[in-house]
Each structure stands twice: as structure tokens, then as C-alpha cells.
PDB file of C-alpha atoms in Angstrom:
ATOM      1  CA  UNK A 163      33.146  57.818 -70.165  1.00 87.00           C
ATOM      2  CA  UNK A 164      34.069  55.360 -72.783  1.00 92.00           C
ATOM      3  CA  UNK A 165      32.039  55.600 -76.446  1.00 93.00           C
ATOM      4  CA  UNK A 166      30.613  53.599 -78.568  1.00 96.00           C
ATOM      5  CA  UNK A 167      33.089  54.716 -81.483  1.00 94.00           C
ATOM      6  CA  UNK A 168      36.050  54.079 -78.909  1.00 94.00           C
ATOM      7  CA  UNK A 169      34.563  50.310 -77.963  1.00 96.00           C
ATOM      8  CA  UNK A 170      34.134  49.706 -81.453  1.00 97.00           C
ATOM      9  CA  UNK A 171      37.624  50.693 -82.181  1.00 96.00           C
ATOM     10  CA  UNK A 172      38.493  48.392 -79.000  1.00 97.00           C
ATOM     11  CA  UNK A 173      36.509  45.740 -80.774  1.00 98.00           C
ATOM     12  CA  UNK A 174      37.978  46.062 -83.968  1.00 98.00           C
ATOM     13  CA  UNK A 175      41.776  46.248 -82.801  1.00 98.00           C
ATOM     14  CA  UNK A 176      41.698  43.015 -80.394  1.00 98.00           C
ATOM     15  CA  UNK A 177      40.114  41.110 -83.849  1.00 98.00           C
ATOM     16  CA  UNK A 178      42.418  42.563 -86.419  1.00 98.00           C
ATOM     17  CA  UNK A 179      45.412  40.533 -83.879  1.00 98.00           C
ATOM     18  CA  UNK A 180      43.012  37.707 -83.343  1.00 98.00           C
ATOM     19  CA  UNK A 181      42.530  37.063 -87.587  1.00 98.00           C
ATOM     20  CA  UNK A 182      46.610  37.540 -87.805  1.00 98.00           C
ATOM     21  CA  UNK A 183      47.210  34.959 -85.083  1.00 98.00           C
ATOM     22  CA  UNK A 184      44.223  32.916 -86.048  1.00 98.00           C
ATOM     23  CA  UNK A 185      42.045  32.535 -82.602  1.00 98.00           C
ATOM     24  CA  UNK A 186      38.412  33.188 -82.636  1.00 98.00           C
ATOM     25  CA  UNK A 187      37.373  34.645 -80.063  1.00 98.00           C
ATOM     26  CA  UNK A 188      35.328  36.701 -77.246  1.00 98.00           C
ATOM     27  CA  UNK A 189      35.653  40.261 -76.854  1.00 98.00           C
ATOM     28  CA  UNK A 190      34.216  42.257 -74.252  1.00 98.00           C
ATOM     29  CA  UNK A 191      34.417  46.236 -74.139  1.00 98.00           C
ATOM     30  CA  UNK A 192      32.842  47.691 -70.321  1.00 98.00           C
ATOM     31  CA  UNK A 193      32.379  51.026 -69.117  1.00 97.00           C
ATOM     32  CA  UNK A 194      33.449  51.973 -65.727  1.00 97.00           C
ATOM     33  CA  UNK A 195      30.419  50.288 -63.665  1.00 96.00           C
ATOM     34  CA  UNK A 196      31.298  47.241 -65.483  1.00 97.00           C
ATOM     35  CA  UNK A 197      28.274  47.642 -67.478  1.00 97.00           C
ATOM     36  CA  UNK A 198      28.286  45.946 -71.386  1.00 98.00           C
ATOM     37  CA  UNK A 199      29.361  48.560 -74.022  1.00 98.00           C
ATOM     38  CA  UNK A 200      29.721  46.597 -76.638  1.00 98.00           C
ATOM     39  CA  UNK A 201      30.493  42.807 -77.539  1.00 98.00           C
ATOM     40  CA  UNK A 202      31.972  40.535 -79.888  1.00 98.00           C
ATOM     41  CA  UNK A 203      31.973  36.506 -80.797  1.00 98.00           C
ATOM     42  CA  UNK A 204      33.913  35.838 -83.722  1.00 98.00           C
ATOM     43  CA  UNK A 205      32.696  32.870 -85.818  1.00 98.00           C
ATOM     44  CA  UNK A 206      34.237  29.817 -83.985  1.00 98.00           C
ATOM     45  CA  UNK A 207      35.161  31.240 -80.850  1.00 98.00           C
ATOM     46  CA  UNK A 208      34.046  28.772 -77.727  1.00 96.00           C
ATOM     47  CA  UNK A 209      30.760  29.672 -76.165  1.00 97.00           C
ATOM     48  CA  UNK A 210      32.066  28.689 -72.559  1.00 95.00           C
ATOM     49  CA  UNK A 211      34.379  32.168 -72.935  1.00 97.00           C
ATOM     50  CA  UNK A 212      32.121  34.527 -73.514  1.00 97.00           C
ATOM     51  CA  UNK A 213      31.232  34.441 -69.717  1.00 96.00           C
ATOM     52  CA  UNK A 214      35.361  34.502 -69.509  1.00 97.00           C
ATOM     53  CA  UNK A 215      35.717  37.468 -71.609  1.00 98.00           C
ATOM     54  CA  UNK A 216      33.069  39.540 -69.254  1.00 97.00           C
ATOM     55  CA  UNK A 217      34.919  38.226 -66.392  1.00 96.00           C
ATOM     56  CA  UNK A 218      38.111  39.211 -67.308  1.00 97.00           C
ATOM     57  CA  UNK A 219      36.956  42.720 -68.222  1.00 98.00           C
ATOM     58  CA  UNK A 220      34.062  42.968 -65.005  1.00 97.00           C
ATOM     59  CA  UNK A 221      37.496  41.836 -62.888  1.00 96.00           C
ATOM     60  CA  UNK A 222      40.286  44.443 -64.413  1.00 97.00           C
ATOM     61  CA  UNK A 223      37.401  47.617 -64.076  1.00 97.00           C
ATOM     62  CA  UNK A 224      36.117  46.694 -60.456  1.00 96.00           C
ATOM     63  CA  UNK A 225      40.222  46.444 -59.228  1.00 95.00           C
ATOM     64  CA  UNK A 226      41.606  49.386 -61.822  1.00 95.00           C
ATOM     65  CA  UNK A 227      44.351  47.097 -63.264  1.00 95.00           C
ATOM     66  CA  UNK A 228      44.821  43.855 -65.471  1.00 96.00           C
ATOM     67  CA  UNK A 229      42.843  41.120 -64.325  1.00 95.00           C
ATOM     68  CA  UNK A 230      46.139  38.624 -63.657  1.00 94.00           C
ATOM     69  CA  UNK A 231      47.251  41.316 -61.138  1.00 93.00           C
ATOM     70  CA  UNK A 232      44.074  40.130 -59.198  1.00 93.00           C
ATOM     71  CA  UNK A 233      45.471  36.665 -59.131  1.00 91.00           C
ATOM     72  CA  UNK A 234      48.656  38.130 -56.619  1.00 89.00           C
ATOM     73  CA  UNK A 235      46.045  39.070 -53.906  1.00 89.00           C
ATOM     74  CA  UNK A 236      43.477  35.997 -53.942  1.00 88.00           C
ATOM     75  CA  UNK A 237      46.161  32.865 -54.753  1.00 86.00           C
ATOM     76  CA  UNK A 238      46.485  30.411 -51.668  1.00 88.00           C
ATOM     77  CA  UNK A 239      48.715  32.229 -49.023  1.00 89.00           C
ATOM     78  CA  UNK A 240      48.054  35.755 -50.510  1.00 87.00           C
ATOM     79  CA  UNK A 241      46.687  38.234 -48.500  1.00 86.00           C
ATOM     80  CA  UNK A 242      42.826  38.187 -49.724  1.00 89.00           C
ATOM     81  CA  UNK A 243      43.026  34.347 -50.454  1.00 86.00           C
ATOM     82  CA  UNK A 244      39.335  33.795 -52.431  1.00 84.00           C
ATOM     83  CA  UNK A 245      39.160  37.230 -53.406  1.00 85.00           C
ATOM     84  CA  UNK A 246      38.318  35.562 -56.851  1.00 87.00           C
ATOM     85  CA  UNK A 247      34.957  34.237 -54.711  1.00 83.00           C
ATOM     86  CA  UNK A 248      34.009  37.862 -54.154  1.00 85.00           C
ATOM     87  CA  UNK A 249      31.867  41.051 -56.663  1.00 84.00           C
ATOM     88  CA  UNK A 250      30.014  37.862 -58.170  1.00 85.00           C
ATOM     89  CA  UNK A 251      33.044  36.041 -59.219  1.00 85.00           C
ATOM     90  CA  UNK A 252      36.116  37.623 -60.798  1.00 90.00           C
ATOM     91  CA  UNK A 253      38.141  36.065 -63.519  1.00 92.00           C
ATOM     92  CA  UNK A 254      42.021  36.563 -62.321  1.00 91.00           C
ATOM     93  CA  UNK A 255      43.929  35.354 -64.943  1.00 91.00           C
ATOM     94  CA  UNK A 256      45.266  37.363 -68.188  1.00 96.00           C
ATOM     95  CA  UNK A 257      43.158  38.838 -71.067  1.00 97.00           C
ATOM     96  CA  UNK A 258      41.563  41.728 -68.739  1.00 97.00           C
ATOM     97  CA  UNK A 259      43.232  45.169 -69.653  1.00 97.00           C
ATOM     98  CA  UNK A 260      41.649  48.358 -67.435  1.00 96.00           C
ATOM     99  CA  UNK A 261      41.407  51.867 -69.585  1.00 95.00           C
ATOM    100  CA  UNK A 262      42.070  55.096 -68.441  1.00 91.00           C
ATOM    101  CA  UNK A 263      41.436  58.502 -69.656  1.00 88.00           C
ATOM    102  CA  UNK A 264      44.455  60.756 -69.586  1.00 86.00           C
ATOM    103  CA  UNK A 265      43.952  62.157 -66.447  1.00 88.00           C
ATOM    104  CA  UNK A 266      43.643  58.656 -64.615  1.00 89.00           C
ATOM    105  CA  UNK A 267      40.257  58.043 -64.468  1.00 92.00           C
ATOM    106  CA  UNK A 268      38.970  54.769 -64.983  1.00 94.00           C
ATOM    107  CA  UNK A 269      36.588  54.342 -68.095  1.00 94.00           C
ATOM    108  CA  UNK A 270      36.045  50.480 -68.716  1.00 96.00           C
ATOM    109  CA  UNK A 271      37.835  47.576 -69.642  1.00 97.00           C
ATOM    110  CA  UNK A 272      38.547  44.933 -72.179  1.00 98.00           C
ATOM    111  CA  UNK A 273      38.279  41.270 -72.206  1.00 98.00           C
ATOM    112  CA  UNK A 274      39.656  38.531 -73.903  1.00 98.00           C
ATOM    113  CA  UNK A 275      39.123  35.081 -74.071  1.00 98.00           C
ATOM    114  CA  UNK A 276      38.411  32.140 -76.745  1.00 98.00           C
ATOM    115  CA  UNK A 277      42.341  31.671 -77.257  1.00 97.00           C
ATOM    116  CA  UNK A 278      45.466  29.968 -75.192  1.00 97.00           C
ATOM    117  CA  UNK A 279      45.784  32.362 -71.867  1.00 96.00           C
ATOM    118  CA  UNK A 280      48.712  34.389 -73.587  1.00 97.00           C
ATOM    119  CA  UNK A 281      47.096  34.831 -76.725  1.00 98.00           C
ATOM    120  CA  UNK A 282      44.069  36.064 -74.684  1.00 98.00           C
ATOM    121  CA  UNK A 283      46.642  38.531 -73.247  1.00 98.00           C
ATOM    122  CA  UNK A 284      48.055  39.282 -76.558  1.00 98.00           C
ATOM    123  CA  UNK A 285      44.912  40.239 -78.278  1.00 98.00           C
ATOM    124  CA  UNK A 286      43.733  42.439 -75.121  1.00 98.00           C
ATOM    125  CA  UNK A 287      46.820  44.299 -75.232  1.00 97.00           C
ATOM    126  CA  UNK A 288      46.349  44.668 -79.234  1.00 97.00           C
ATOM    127  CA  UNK A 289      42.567  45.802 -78.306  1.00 97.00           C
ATOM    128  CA  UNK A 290      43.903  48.332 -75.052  1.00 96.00           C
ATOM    129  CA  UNK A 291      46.261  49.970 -77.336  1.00 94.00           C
ATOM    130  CA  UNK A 292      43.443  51.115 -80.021  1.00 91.00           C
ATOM    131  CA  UNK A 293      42.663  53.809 -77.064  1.00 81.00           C
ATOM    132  CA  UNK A 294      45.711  55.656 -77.986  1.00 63.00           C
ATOM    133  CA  UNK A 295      44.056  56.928 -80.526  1.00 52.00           C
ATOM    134  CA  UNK A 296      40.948  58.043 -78.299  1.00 54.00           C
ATOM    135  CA  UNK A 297      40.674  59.958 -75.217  1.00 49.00           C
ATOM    136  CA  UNK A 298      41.724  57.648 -72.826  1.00 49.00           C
ATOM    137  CA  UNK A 299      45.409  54.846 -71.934  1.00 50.00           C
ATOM    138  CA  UNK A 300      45.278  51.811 -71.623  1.00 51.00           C
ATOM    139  CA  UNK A 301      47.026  49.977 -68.276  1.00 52.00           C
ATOM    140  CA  UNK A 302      49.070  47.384 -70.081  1.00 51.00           C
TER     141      UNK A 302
END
């Protein structure tokens, strides 16, 4: 189980990168049901992406991996084309990071979004790797 002290830290991390490349924007910590477990919208970042940054984060915890790996299965000619259609909607592009505890198990996810698609992924990966200090890895 992720905590609240570990999301905030998620939080925190994925900003701290987001002030030093200057992009506001939408972060999104879930547990492993892909329930909310905590949120932030810098000042600035686009409203449209906060929807983005859950479904970046909803798709990477539902699939156990980052949320661009998604894309491989559901592109045209993949083997689940419109995968993307499926669990509500998924969001298969980067700025989704799945977490781990050490002994695999899943525990939530981050999302990213409010910036260019690789500084979404850039921030994420800044946010993932906050877990190292925590209980659990980040898949990145």
C-alpha cells in the first residue's frame, strides 16, 4: 500500500523537476485500484491535463508498467488495436510511471501531464524515483 507521506514525496519530487524545467503542471499519485491518493495542479498548469495526468497514472496501475508501453498493444495493427477504448479510457502515451514495492507488488502510479510529452515523461520519472527512498521501486 502506498502512503500519504510516500505520495506526498511523489508529489513533491515530480514538482521540484517541473520548477527547474519550468512546466506547470498536473500530478497525479494512485494507489493500486487506481483510486486518488493524492493530487497536484501547479499554478498555470492547463486544466484539460488534469484528466491526462489521472489517465496516464489510472493506465500505467491497471497494465503494471509505463503508460507508453500500453501504446505497443492498442496502435493500429497491434495485437489489442483500441485497447486505449477499453477500463474507461486509458491514456497510452508517456508521463504514466507504475510503483512497486520491493517484492514486486504493485502499489499505485504516477501521472504527468501539463508539459511537452517528454517533459511529462521527464518529470514522472523525477516523481517515480522519490520511492527510492520509501518502501517501494519505481518501473522506469
Amino acid at each position: 500500500m502506498i502512503t500519504i507521506d510516500e505520495a506526498r514525496k511523489i508529489i513533491a519530487a515530480g514538482e521540484a523537476r517541473a520548477r527547474e524545467i519550468g512546466v506547470p503542471v498536473n500530478i497525479t499519485v494512485l494507489d493500486a485500484g487506481a483510486h486518488l491518493k493524492a493530487f497536484s495542479r501547479m499554478d498555470g498548469a492547463v486544466l484539460g491535463s488534469i484528466d491526462l495526468a489521472m489517465g496516464k497514472a489510472r493506465t500505467a496501475v491497471l497494465f503494471q508498467t509505463t503508460s507508453e508501453a500500453v501504446w505497443e498493444y492498442c496502435k493500429p495493427g497491434a495485437p489489442a488495436h483500441a485497447l486505449e477504448l477499453s477500463n474507461g479510457g486509458l491514456a497510452p502515451f508517456p508521463g504514466g510511471i507504475s510503483l512497486f514495492a520491493r517484492d514486486g507488488t504493485v502499489i499505485g502510479a504516477v501521472g504527468v501531464s501539463g508539459g511537452a510529452v517528454p517533459q511529462d515523461l521527464e518529470i514522472a520519472q523525477a516523481a517515480a524515483a522519490a520511492v527510492a527512498s520509501c518502501l517501494c521501486q519505481p518501473l522506469i
